[in-house]
Amino acid sequence: MVTIADVAQAAGVSISTVSYVMSGKRAISQETRDRVEKAIDSLGFSPHAGARSLASRSTNVIGLQAPLRTGVDVHVVMQIVTGVVTQARKHGYDILLLASDDSKALQRAAKGSMVDALLVMDVESDDPRIDTLSSLSHPSVLIGLPEGRRTIPCVDFDFEAAGWLAVDRLVALGHRRLALIGSPPEVMARHTAYADRLARGFLAACEASGVTGTVHPCPSTAEAVATVAGVMADDPEITGFFVHNEGALPHVAATIAQSGRQRGDALDIIALCPEDVARSVPGLADSIAVPAEGMGAAATDMICEILANGAKPSVRLLPPALTGSTTAP
């Protein structure tokens, strides 16, 4: 079995120098680093992960808590996870996936020296996990934007701005009564941050534009048909719809299109979803893309910057943009 002494001999350096190259604990000249890394590669040296961790106090692993709670769209979650994993690989990190939704899993991963840092998804407006993260010595980043003073760095899509953008587009299309067909009831009841912020932006934009707007939780299944039919029956003057519910979107779009044909009204839908989802649903007036993979990549870049440079807490929001539609006027 190849040992660290074999690497040191092949590179013509001391064992401690090889250790410093692997751990990064001391500055080593690029020429020496290159010789050591060449020797490691040529000899196929692979130090035991536990020994490497003890030597450098680093695992090269980032913990990602991605709870699959009821009502959460798995498609979008997996796109975010893909962005995290892909970007982490570029930074030389592996990902430990934590599927639970509580603080205990974060504590176990951190206090058990399983990870160097933590990324946390599905953030609530008043998330109880924030206190736990603040008490840990490990750096962390939230993929989501809670309310109040933010002591933990955050990366997210600007859902509030997306609400404004959708209203502006629907008003430009001539609509005066609008409805947000939103997340499932259980998501909104948890006050998941993105649902709260989207509704806040939508309602604020409606008020600023002098139009009427209402918000409606909606199941992510075929039951969405009954929800949308009920919305239109309660207020037949609603002609502009903003839909943020990937699972419900095909059912909602088909129901609205059928109602428009029956009534002879011009009903328009703006969808907030990943681009591939929007392309699969006909009849949208426009859509706003959720950059799910980009969110994961941006959060990973931030946590790696913190690990490398000790960067201070910050907030980064990815801006929304209309993607356009061939069916739009």
mmCIF file of C-alpha atoms in Angstrom:
data_model
loop_
_atom_site.group_PDB
_atom_site.id
_atom_site.type_symbol
_atom_site.label_atom_id
_atom_site.label_comp_id
_atom_site.label_asym_id
_atom_site.label_seq_id
_atom_site.Cartn_x
_atom_site.Cartn_y
_atom_site.Cartn_z
ATOM 1 C CA MET A 1 0.000 0.000 0.000
ATOM 2 C CA VAL A 2 1.296 3.432 -0.952
ATOM 3 C CA THR A 3 2.047 5.637 2.077
ATOM 4 C CA ILE A 4 2.635 9.332 2.609
ATOM 5 C CA ALA A 5 6.336 8.502 3.010
ATOM 6 C CA ASP A 6 6.370 7.031 -0.522
ATOM 7 C CA VAL A 7 4.859 10.262 -1.858
ATOM 8 C CA ALA A 8 7.428 12.366 0.002
ATOM 9 C CA GLN A 9 10.297 10.289 -1.394
ATOM 10 C CA ALA A 10 8.957 10.458 -4.967
ATOM 11 C CA ALA A 11 8.501 14.232 -4.741
ATOM 12 C CA GLY A 12 11.823 14.819 -2.977
ATOM 13 C CA VAL A 13 10.236 16.565 -0.009
ATOM 14 C CA SER A 14 9.571 15.860 3.646
ATOM 15 C CA ILE A 15 6.490 14.018 4.918
ATOM 16 C CA SER A 16 5.313 17.210 6.631
ATOM 17 C CA THR A 17 5.436 19.067 3.318
ATOM 18 C CA VAL A 18 3.180 16.453 1.732
ATOM 19 C CA SER A 19 0.809 16.834 4.669
ATOM 20 C CA TYR A 20 0.772 20.613 4.299
ATOM 21 C CA VAL A 21 0.020 20.340 0.570
ATOM 22 C CA MET A 22 -2.960 18.079 1.288
ATOM 23 C CA SER A 23 -4.307 20.060 4.229
ATOM 24 C CA GLY A 24 -3.600 23.592 3.012
ATOM 25 C CA LYS A 25 -2.541 24.564 6.539
ATOM 26 C CA ARG A 26 0.639 26.273 5.320
ATOM 27 C CA ALA A 27 1.650 28.156 2.202
ATOM 28 C CA ILE A 28 3.681 25.955 -0.156
ATOM 29 C CA SER A 29 5.351 27.175 -3.327
ATOM 30 C CA GLN A 30 3.531 26.287 -6.526
ATOM 31 C CA GLU A 31 6.568 24.360 -7.827
ATOM 32 C CA THR A 32 6.674 22.155 -4.709
ATOM 33 C CA ARG A 33 2.898 21.746 -4.707
ATOM 34 C CA ASP A 34 2.998 20.605 -8.332
ATOM 35 C CA ARG A 35 5.697 18.007 -7.566
ATOM 36 C CA VAL A 36 3.747 16.622 -4.631
ATOM 37 C CA GLU A 37 0.462 16.488 -6.531
ATOM 38 C CA LYS A 38 2.187 14.777 -9.465
ATOM 39 C CA ALA A 39 3.631 12.170 -7.089
ATOM 40 C CA ILE A 40 0.212 11.620 -5.482
ATOM 41 C CA ASP A 41 -1.379 11.071 -8.890
ATOM 42 C CA SER A 42 1.342 8.819 -10.274
ATOM 43 C CA LEU A 43 1.445 6.620 -7.161
ATOM 44 C CA GLY A 44 -2.321 6.546 -6.753
ATOM 45 C CA PHE A 45 -2.044 7.687 -3.143
ATOM 46 C CA SER A 46 -5.395 8.020 -1.344
ATOM 47 C CA PRO A 47 -5.123 8.869 2.357
ATOM 48 C CA HIS A 48 -7.806 7.516 4.635
ATOM 49 C CA ALA A 49 -10.630 10.078 4.923
ATOM 50 C CA GLY A 50 -10.632 9.911 8.701
ATOM 51 C CA ALA A 51 -6.891 10.491 8.926
ATOM 52 C CA ARG A 52 -7.126 13.354 6.469
ATOM 53 C CA SER A 53 -9.908 14.887 8.504
ATOM 54 C CA LEU A 54 -7.899 14.670 11.711
ATOM 55 C CA ALA A 55 -4.871 16.202 10.039
ATOM 56 C CA SER A 56 -6.647 19.095 8.378
ATOM 57 C CA ARG A 57 -9.901 19.333 10.388
ATOM 58 C CA SER A 58 -11.623 19.330 7.028
ATOM 59 C CA THR A 59 -13.889 16.720 5.486
ATOM 60 C CA ASN A 60 -14.299 18.313 2.052
ATOM 61 C CA VAL A 61 -18.007 17.577 2.517
ATOM 62 C CA ILE A 62 -20.902 20.047 2.615
ATOM 63 C CA GLY A 63 -24.158 18.997 4.259
ATOM 64 C CA LEU A 64 -27.322 19.801 2.294
ATOM 65 C CA GLN A 65 -30.645 19.604 4.119
ATOM 66 C CA ALA A 66 -33.307 19.149 1.449
ATOM 67 C CA PRO A 67 -36.471 17.980 3.236
ATOM 68 C CA LEU A 68 -39.209 16.536 1.034
ATOM 69 C CA ARG A 69 -42.159 17.918 2.964
ATOM 70 C CA THR A 70 -45.749 17.560 1.833
ATOM 71 C CA GLY A 71 -46.681 19.986 -0.915
ATOM 72 C CA VAL A 72 -43.094 20.594 -2.028
ATOM 73 C CA ASP A 73 -42.450 20.209 -5.750
ATOM 74 C CA VAL A 74 -39.846 17.439 -6.026
ATOM 75 C CA HIS A 75 -38.929 18.457 -9.580
ATOM 76 C CA VAL A 76 -37.758 21.894 -8.464
ATOM 77 C CA VAL A 77 -36.061 20.510 -5.339
ATOM 78 C CA MET A 78 -34.035 18.082 -7.441
ATOM 79 C CA GLN A 79 -33.019 20.861 -9.830
ATOM 80 C CA ILE A 80 -31.690 22.877 -6.882
ATOM 81 C CA VAL A 81 -29.887 19.789 -5.560
ATOM 82 C CA THR A 82 -28.366 19.235 -9.011
ATOM 83 C CA GLY A 83 -27.048 22.793 -9.000
ATOM 84 C CA VAL A 84 -25.522 22.278 -5.546
ATOM 85 C CA VAL A 85 -23.886 18.957 -6.396
ATOM 86 C CA THR A 86 -22.514 20.122 -9.746
ATOM 87 C CA GLN A 87 -21.032 23.323 -8.336
ATOM 88 C CA ALA A 88 -19.669 21.587 -5.232
ATOM 89 C CA ARG A 89 -17.754 19.188 -7.460
ATOM 90 C CA LYS A 90 -16.117 22.154 -9.179
ATOM 91 C CA HIS A 91 -14.957 23.420 -5.790
ATOM 92 C CA GLY A 92 -13.647 20.001 -4.758
ATOM 93 C CA TYR A 93 -16.445 19.192 -2.284
ATOM 94 C CA ASP A 94 -18.783 16.244 -1.918
ATOM 95 C CA ILE A 95 -22.378 16.582 -0.697
ATOM 96 C CA LEU A 96 -23.977 14.798 2.255
ATOM 97 C CA LEU A 97 -27.747 14.854 1.738
ATOM 98 C CA LEU A 98 -29.856 15.286 4.877
ATOM 99 C CA ALA A 99 -33.464 14.383 4.133
ATOM 100 C CA SER A 100 -34.934 15.251 7.548
ATOM 101 C CA ASP A 101 -36.524 18.627 8.228
ATOM 102 C CA ASP A 102 -35.435 19.290 11.814
ATOM 103 C CA SER A 103 -32.500 20.825 13.645
ATOM 104 C CA LYS A 104 -31.262 17.557 15.130
ATOM 105 C CA ALA A 105 -29.907 16.356 11.784
ATOM 106 C CA LEU A 106 -27.946 19.594 11.398
ATOM 107 C CA GLN A 107 -26.508 19.209 14.896
ATOM 108 C CA ARG A 108 -25.510 15.581 14.281
ATOM 109 C CA ALA A 109 -23.766 16.409 11.012
ATOM 110 C CA ALA A 110 -21.881 19.361 12.488
ATOM 111 C CA LYS A 111 -20.982 18.003 15.917
ATOM 112 C CA GLY A 112 -20.101 14.610 14.472
ATOM 113 C CA SER A 113 -17.481 16.256 12.226
ATOM 114 C CA MET A 114 -19.264 14.862 9.185
ATOM 115 C CA VAL A 115 -19.255 18.131 7.217
ATOM 116 C CA ASP A 116 -17.372 21.412 6.865
ATOM 117 C CA ALA A 117 -20.477 23.521 6.298
ATOM 118 C CA LEU A 118 -24.250 23.348 5.876
ATOM 119 C CA LEU A 119 -26.747 24.383 3.202
ATOM 120 C CA VAL A 120 -30.421 24.438 4.227
ATOM 121 C CA MET A 121 -33.423 24.382 1.881
ATOM 122 C CA ASP A 122 -37.198 24.883 2.220
ATOM 123 C CA VAL A 123 -36.797 27.840 4.546
ATOM 124 C CA GLU A 124 -39.809 29.156 6.441
ATOM 125 C CA SER A 125 -40.419 32.844 7.115
ATOM 126 C CA ASP A 126 -39.760 32.209 10.820
ATOM 127 C CA ASP A 127 -37.606 29.094 10.595
ATOM 128 C CA PRO A 128 -36.704 27.366 13.902
ATOM 129 C CA ARG A 129 -33.544 25.928 12.332
ATOM 130 C CA ILE A 130 -31.945 29.374 12.174
ATOM 131 C CA ASP A 131 -31.289 29.438 15.935
ATOM 132 C CA THR A 132 -29.579 26.055 15.674
ATOM 133 C CA LEU A 133 -27.407 27.142 12.771
ATOM 134 C CA SER A 134 -26.421 30.296 14.642
ATOM 135 C CA SER A 135 -25.257 28.205 17.602
ATOM 136 C CA LEU A 136 -23.023 25.928 15.526
ATOM 137 C CA SER A 137 -19.391 26.692 14.755
ATOM 138 C CA HIS A 138 -19.848 25.483 11.188
ATOM 139 C CA PRO A 139 -20.670 28.099 8.514
ATOM 140 C CA SER A 140 -24.049 27.791 6.860
ATOM 141 C CA VAL A 141 -26.112 29.287 4.037
ATOM 142 C CA LEU A 142 -29.889 29.286 3.637
ATOM 143 C CA ILE A 143 -31.399 28.599 0.224
ATOM 144 C CA GLY A 144 -34.364 30.785 1.031
ATOM 145 C CA LEU A 145 -35.009 34.173 2.595
ATOM 146 C CA PRO A 146 -36.595 34.306 6.080
ATOM 147 C CA GLU A 147 -38.144 37.354 7.677
ATOM 148 C CA GLY A 148 -36.419 39.687 10.113
ATOM 149 C CA ARG A 149 -32.759 40.236 10.878
ATOM 150 C CA ARG A 150 -30.634 37.825 8.912
ATOM 151 C CA THR A 151 -27.642 36.439 10.773
ATOM 152 C CA ILE A 152 -27.210 33.551 8.323
ATOM 153 C CA PRO A 153 -26.188 34.208 4.683
ATOM 154 C CA CYS A 154 -29.037 33.640 2.218
ATOM 155 C CA VAL A 155 -29.352 32.844 -1.473
ATOM 156 C CA ASP A 156 -32.707 32.745 -3.221
ATOM 157 C CA PHE A 157 -34.749 33.769 -6.229
ATOM 158 C CA ASP A 158 -36.390 37.169 -5.798
ATOM 159 C CA PHE A 159 -39.958 35.907 -5.448
ATOM 160 C CA GLU A 160 -41.273 39.261 -4.282
ATOM 161 C CA ALA A 161 -39.959 40.957 -7.425
ATOM 162 C CA ALA A 162 -41.465 38.130 -9.483
ATOM 163 C CA GLY A 163 -44.881 39.005 -8.052
ATOM 164 C CA TRP A 164 -44.442 42.592 -9.181
ATOM 165 C CA LEU A 165 -43.239 41.516 -12.620
ATOM 166 C CA ALA A 166 -46.225 39.222 -13.194
ATOM 167 C CA VAL A 167 -48.716 41.910 -12.212
ATOM 168 C CA ASP A 168 -47.034 44.447 -14.492
ATOM 169 C CA ARG A 169 -47.291 41.987 -17.397
ATOM 170 C CA LEU A 170 -50.947 41.155 -16.760
ATOM 171 C CA VAL A 171 -51.857 44.827 -16.386
ATOM 172 C CA ALA A 172 -50.053 45.556 -19.667
ATOM 173 C CA LEU A 173 -52.252 42.879 -21.256
ATOM 174 C CA GLY A 174 -55.307 44.851 -20.091
ATOM 175 C CA HIS A 175 -56.420 42.876 -17.030
ATOM 176 C CA ARG A 176 -57.919 44.610 -13.981
ATOM 177 C CA ARG A 177 -58.891 41.672 -11.770
ATOM 178 C CA LEU A 178 -56.111 39.187 -11.067
ATOM 179 C CA ALA A 179 -55.702 35.946 -9.138
ATOM 180 C CA LEU A 180 -52.549 34.287 -7.840
ATOM 181 C CA ILE A 181 -53.004 30.523 -7.968
ATOM 182 C CA GLY A 182 -50.310 29.613 -5.502
ATOM 183 C CA SER A 183 -48.651 26.842 -3.564
ATOM 184 C CA PRO A 184 -50.554 23.991 -1.901
ATOM 185 C CA PRO A 185 -52.392 24.869 1.333
ATOM 186 C CA GLU A 186 -49.876 23.020 3.515
ATOM 187 C CA VAL A 187 -46.977 25.019 2.047
ATOM 188 C CA MET A 188 -48.724 28.320 2.668
ATOM 189 C CA ALA A 189 -49.810 27.206 6.157
ATOM 190 C CA ARG A 190 -46.141 26.559 7.036
ATOM 191 C CA HIS A 191 -45.385 30.111 5.868
ATOM 192 C CA THR A 192 -42.696 28.821 3.570
ATOM 193 C CA ALA A 193 -40.685 31.912 2.762
ATOM 194 C CA TYR A 194 -41.008 31.870 -1.024
ATOM 195 C CA ALA A 195 -44.813 31.539 -0.861
ATOM 196 C CA ASP A 196 -45.129 34.415 1.604
ATOM 197 C CA ARG A 197 -42.825 36.672 -0.392
ATOM 198 C CA LEU A 198 -44.501 35.925 -3.715
ATOM 199 C CA ALA A 199 -47.938 36.734 -2.306
ATOM 200 C CA ARG A 200 -46.603 39.921 -0.706
ATOM 201 C CA GLY A 201 -45.082 41.131 -3.973
ATOM 202 C CA PHE A 202 -48.192 40.217 -5.963
ATOM 203 C CA LEU A 203 -50.599 42.027 -3.644
ATOM 204 C CA ALA A 204 -48.360 45.086 -3.298
ATOM 205 C CA ALA A 205 -48.077 45.354 -7.080
ATOM 206 C CA CYS A 206 -51.853 45.037 -7.497
ATOM 207 C CA GLU A 207 -52.398 47.846 -5.008
ATOM 208 C CA ALA A 208 -49.771 50.037 -6.666
ATOM 209 C CA SER A 209 -51.333 49.446 -10.092
ATOM 210 C CA GLY A 210 -54.877 50.091 -8.879
ATOM 211 C CA VAL A 211 -56.128 46.616 -9.771
ATOM 212 C CA THR A 212 -57.796 43.909 -7.676
ATOM 213 C CA GLY A 213 -55.736 40.866 -6.703
ATOM 214 C CA THR A 214 -56.527 37.774 -4.664
ATOM 215 C CA VAL A 215 -54.363 34.865 -3.499
ATOM 216 C CA HIS A 216 -55.550 31.253 -3.573
ATOM 217 C CA PRO A 217 -53.743 28.164 -2.250
ATOM 218 C CA CYS A 218 -54.043 25.305 -4.718
ATOM 219 C CA PRO A 219 -53.371 21.549 -4.589
ATOM 220 C CA SER A 220 -50.608 20.228 -6.861
ATOM 221 C CA THR A 221 -52.881 17.542 -8.281
ATOM 222 C CA ALA A 222 -55.916 17.258 -10.546
ATOM 223 C CA GLU A 223 -57.898 18.683 -7.622
ATOM 224 C CA ALA A 224 -56.562 22.026 -8.842
ATOM 225 C CA VAL A 225 -59.376 21.991 -11.400
ATOM 226 C CA ALA A 226 -61.979 22.395 -8.657
ATOM 227 C CA THR A 227 -59.946 25.140 -6.983
ATOM 228 C CA VAL A 228 -59.645 27.228 -10.144
ATOM 229 C CA ALA A 229 -63.251 26.599 -11.140
ATOM 230 C CA GLY A 230 -64.284 27.829 -7.694
ATOM 231 C CA VAL A 231 -62.156 30.977 -8.009
ATOM 232 C CA MET A 232 -63.737 31.832 -11.357
ATOM 233 C CA ALA A 233 -67.254 31.057 -10.115
ATOM 234 C CA ASP A 234 -66.782 33.305 -7.067
ATOM 235 C CA ASP A 235 -65.444 36.170 -9.196
ATOM 236 C CA PRO A 236 -66.263 35.815 -12.911
ATOM 237 C CA GLU A 237 -64.550 39.149 -13.612
ATOM 238 C CA ILE A 238 -61.075 37.724 -12.963
ATOM 239 C CA THR A 239 -59.322 37.532 -16.328
ATOM 240 C CA GLY A 240 -55.631 37.543 -15.397
ATOM 241 C CA PHE A 241 -54.013 34.580 -13.652
ATOM 242 C CA PHE A 242 -50.567 34.199 -12.117
ATOM 243 C CA VAL A 243 -49.773 30.544 -11.388
ATOM 244 C CA HIS A 244 -46.966 29.348 -9.151
ATOM 245 C CA ASN A 245 -47.631 25.657 -8.727
ATOM 246 C CA GLU A 246 -45.750 23.354 -11.092
ATOM 247 C CA GLY A 247 -47.872 20.283 -10.407
ATOM 248 C CA ALA A 248 -51.149 22.141 -10.815
ATOM 249 C CA LEU A 249 -50.130 24.235 -13.825
ATOM 250 C CA PRO A 250 -51.300 21.858 -16.614
ATOM 251 C CA HIS A 251 -54.682 21.357 -14.923
ATOM 252 C CA VAL A 252 -55.066 25.073 -14.193
ATOM 253 C CA ALA A 253 -54.129 26.098 -17.735
ATOM 254 C CA ALA A 254 -56.545 23.613 -19.314
ATOM 255 C CA THR A 255 -59.402 24.696 -17.034
ATOM 256 C CA ILE A 256 -58.850 28.402 -17.693
ATOM 257 C CA ALA A 257 -58.542 27.849 -21.456
ATOM 258 C CA GLN A 258 -61.814 25.890 -21.534
ATOM 259 C CA SER A 259 -63.594 28.564 -19.487
ATOM 260 C CA GLY A 260 -62.295 31.294 -21.781
ATOM 261 C CA ARG A 261 -63.630 29.512 -24.835
ATOM 262 C CA GLN A 262 -67.023 28.992 -23.207
ATOM 263 C CA ARG A 263 -67.303 32.595 -22.036
ATOM 264 C CA GLY A 264 -65.659 34.192 -25.028
ATOM 265 C CA ASP A 265 -63.301 36.055 -22.707
ATOM 266 C CA ALA A 266 -59.605 36.769 -23.166
ATOM 267 C CA LEU A 267 -58.099 35.008 -20.148
ATOM 268 C CA ASP A 268 -54.337 35.138 -19.738
ATOM 269 C CA ILE A 269 -51.933 33.091 -17.614
ATOM 270 C CA ILE A 270 -48.450 34.016 -16.443
ATOM 271 C CA ALA A 271 -46.615 31.010 -14.980
ATOM 272 C CA LEU A 272 -43.748 31.056 -12.502
ATOM 273 C CA CYS A 273 -41.873 27.791 -12.969
ATOM 274 C CA PRO A 274 -38.715 26.267 -14.484
ATOM 275 C CA GLU A 275 -38.435 26.870 -18.222
ATOM 276 C CA ASP A 276 -38.849 23.204 -19.139
ATOM 277 C CA VAL A 277 -42.181 23.123 -17.290
ATOM 278 C CA ALA A 278 -43.425 26.274 -19.036
ATOM 279 C CA ARG A 279 -42.527 24.852 -22.452
ATOM 280 C CA SER A 280 -44.662 21.772 -21.775
ATOM 281 C CA VAL A 281 -47.861 23.756 -21.091
ATOM 282 C CA PRO A 282 -49.647 25.333 -24.087
ATOM 283 C CA GLY A 283 -51.526 28.599 -23.993
ATOM 284 C CA LEU A 284 -49.425 30.631 -21.557
ATOM 285 C CA ALA A 285 -49.319 34.361 -22.192
ATOM 286 C CA ASP A 286 -45.852 34.461 -20.667
ATOM 287 C CA SER A 287 -43.727 32.866 -17.968
ATOM 288 C CA ILE A 288 -41.102 33.772 -15.412
ATOM 289 C CA ALA A 289 -38.353 31.203 -15.104
ATOM 290 C CA VAL A 290 -37.359 29.865 -11.686
ATOM 291 C CA PRO A 291 -33.579 29.360 -12.011
ATOM 292 C CA ALA A 292 -33.549 26.327 -9.720
ATOM 293 C CA GLU A 293 -30.104 24.988 -10.674
ATOM 294 C CA GLY A 294 -28.722 28.519 -10.587
ATOM 295 C CA MET A 295 -29.975 28.951 -7.018
ATOM 296 C CA GLY A 296 -28.186 25.786 -5.950
ATOM 297 C CA ALA A 297 -24.991 26.823 -7.703
ATOM 298 C CA ALA A 298 -25.072 30.335 -6.218
ATOM 299 C CA ALA A 299 -25.588 28.980 -2.692
ATOM 300 C CA THR A 300 -22.668 26.585 -3.153
ATOM 301 C CA ASP A 301 -20.427 29.386 -4.419
ATOM 302 C CA MET A 302 -21.327 31.442 -1.353
ATOM 303 C CA ILE A 303 -20.610 28.678 1.175
ATOM 304 C CA CYS A 304 -17.312 27.848 -0.551
ATOM 305 C CA GLU A 305 -16.332 31.525 -0.447
ATOM 306 C CA ILE A 306 -17.106 31.584 3.267
ATOM 307 C CA LEU A 307 -15.023 28.449 3.813
ATOM 308 C CA ALA A 308 -12.118 29.871 1.816
ATOM 309 C CA ASN A 309 -12.160 33.501 2.906
ATOM 310 C CA GLY A 310 -14.417 33.759 5.928
ATOM 311 C CA ALA A 311 -16.796 36.033 4.052
ATOM 312 C CA LYS A 312 -19.374 37.889 6.141
ATOM 313 C CA PRO A 313 -23.111 37.101 6.000
ATOM 314 C CA SER A 314 -24.886 38.483 2.973
ATOM 315 C CA VAL A 315 -28.017 38.071 0.898
ATOM 316 C CA ARG A 316 -28.013 37.281 -2.803
ATOM 317 C CA LEU A 317 -31.279 37.269 -4.746
ATOM 318 C CA LEU A 318 -31.443 36.053 -8.344
ATOM 319 C CA PRO A 319 -33.564 38.524 -10.349
ATOM 320 C CA PRO A 320 -36.708 37.450 -12.239
ATOM 321 C CA ALA A 321 -37.193 37.880 -15.975
ATOM 322 C CA LEU A 322 -40.016 37.191 -18.390
ATOM 323 C CA THR A 323 -39.159 34.411 -20.818
ATOM 324 C CA GLY A 324 -41.689 35.431 -23.472
ATOM 325 C CA SER A 325 -44.251 33.286 -25.280
ATOM 326 C CA THR A 326 -45.240 32.734 -28.886
ATOM 327 C CA THR A 327 -48.867 32.899 -27.787
ATOM 328 C CA ALA A 328 -48.486 36.277 -26.121
ATOM 329 C CA PRO A 329 -49.982 39.285 -27.946
#
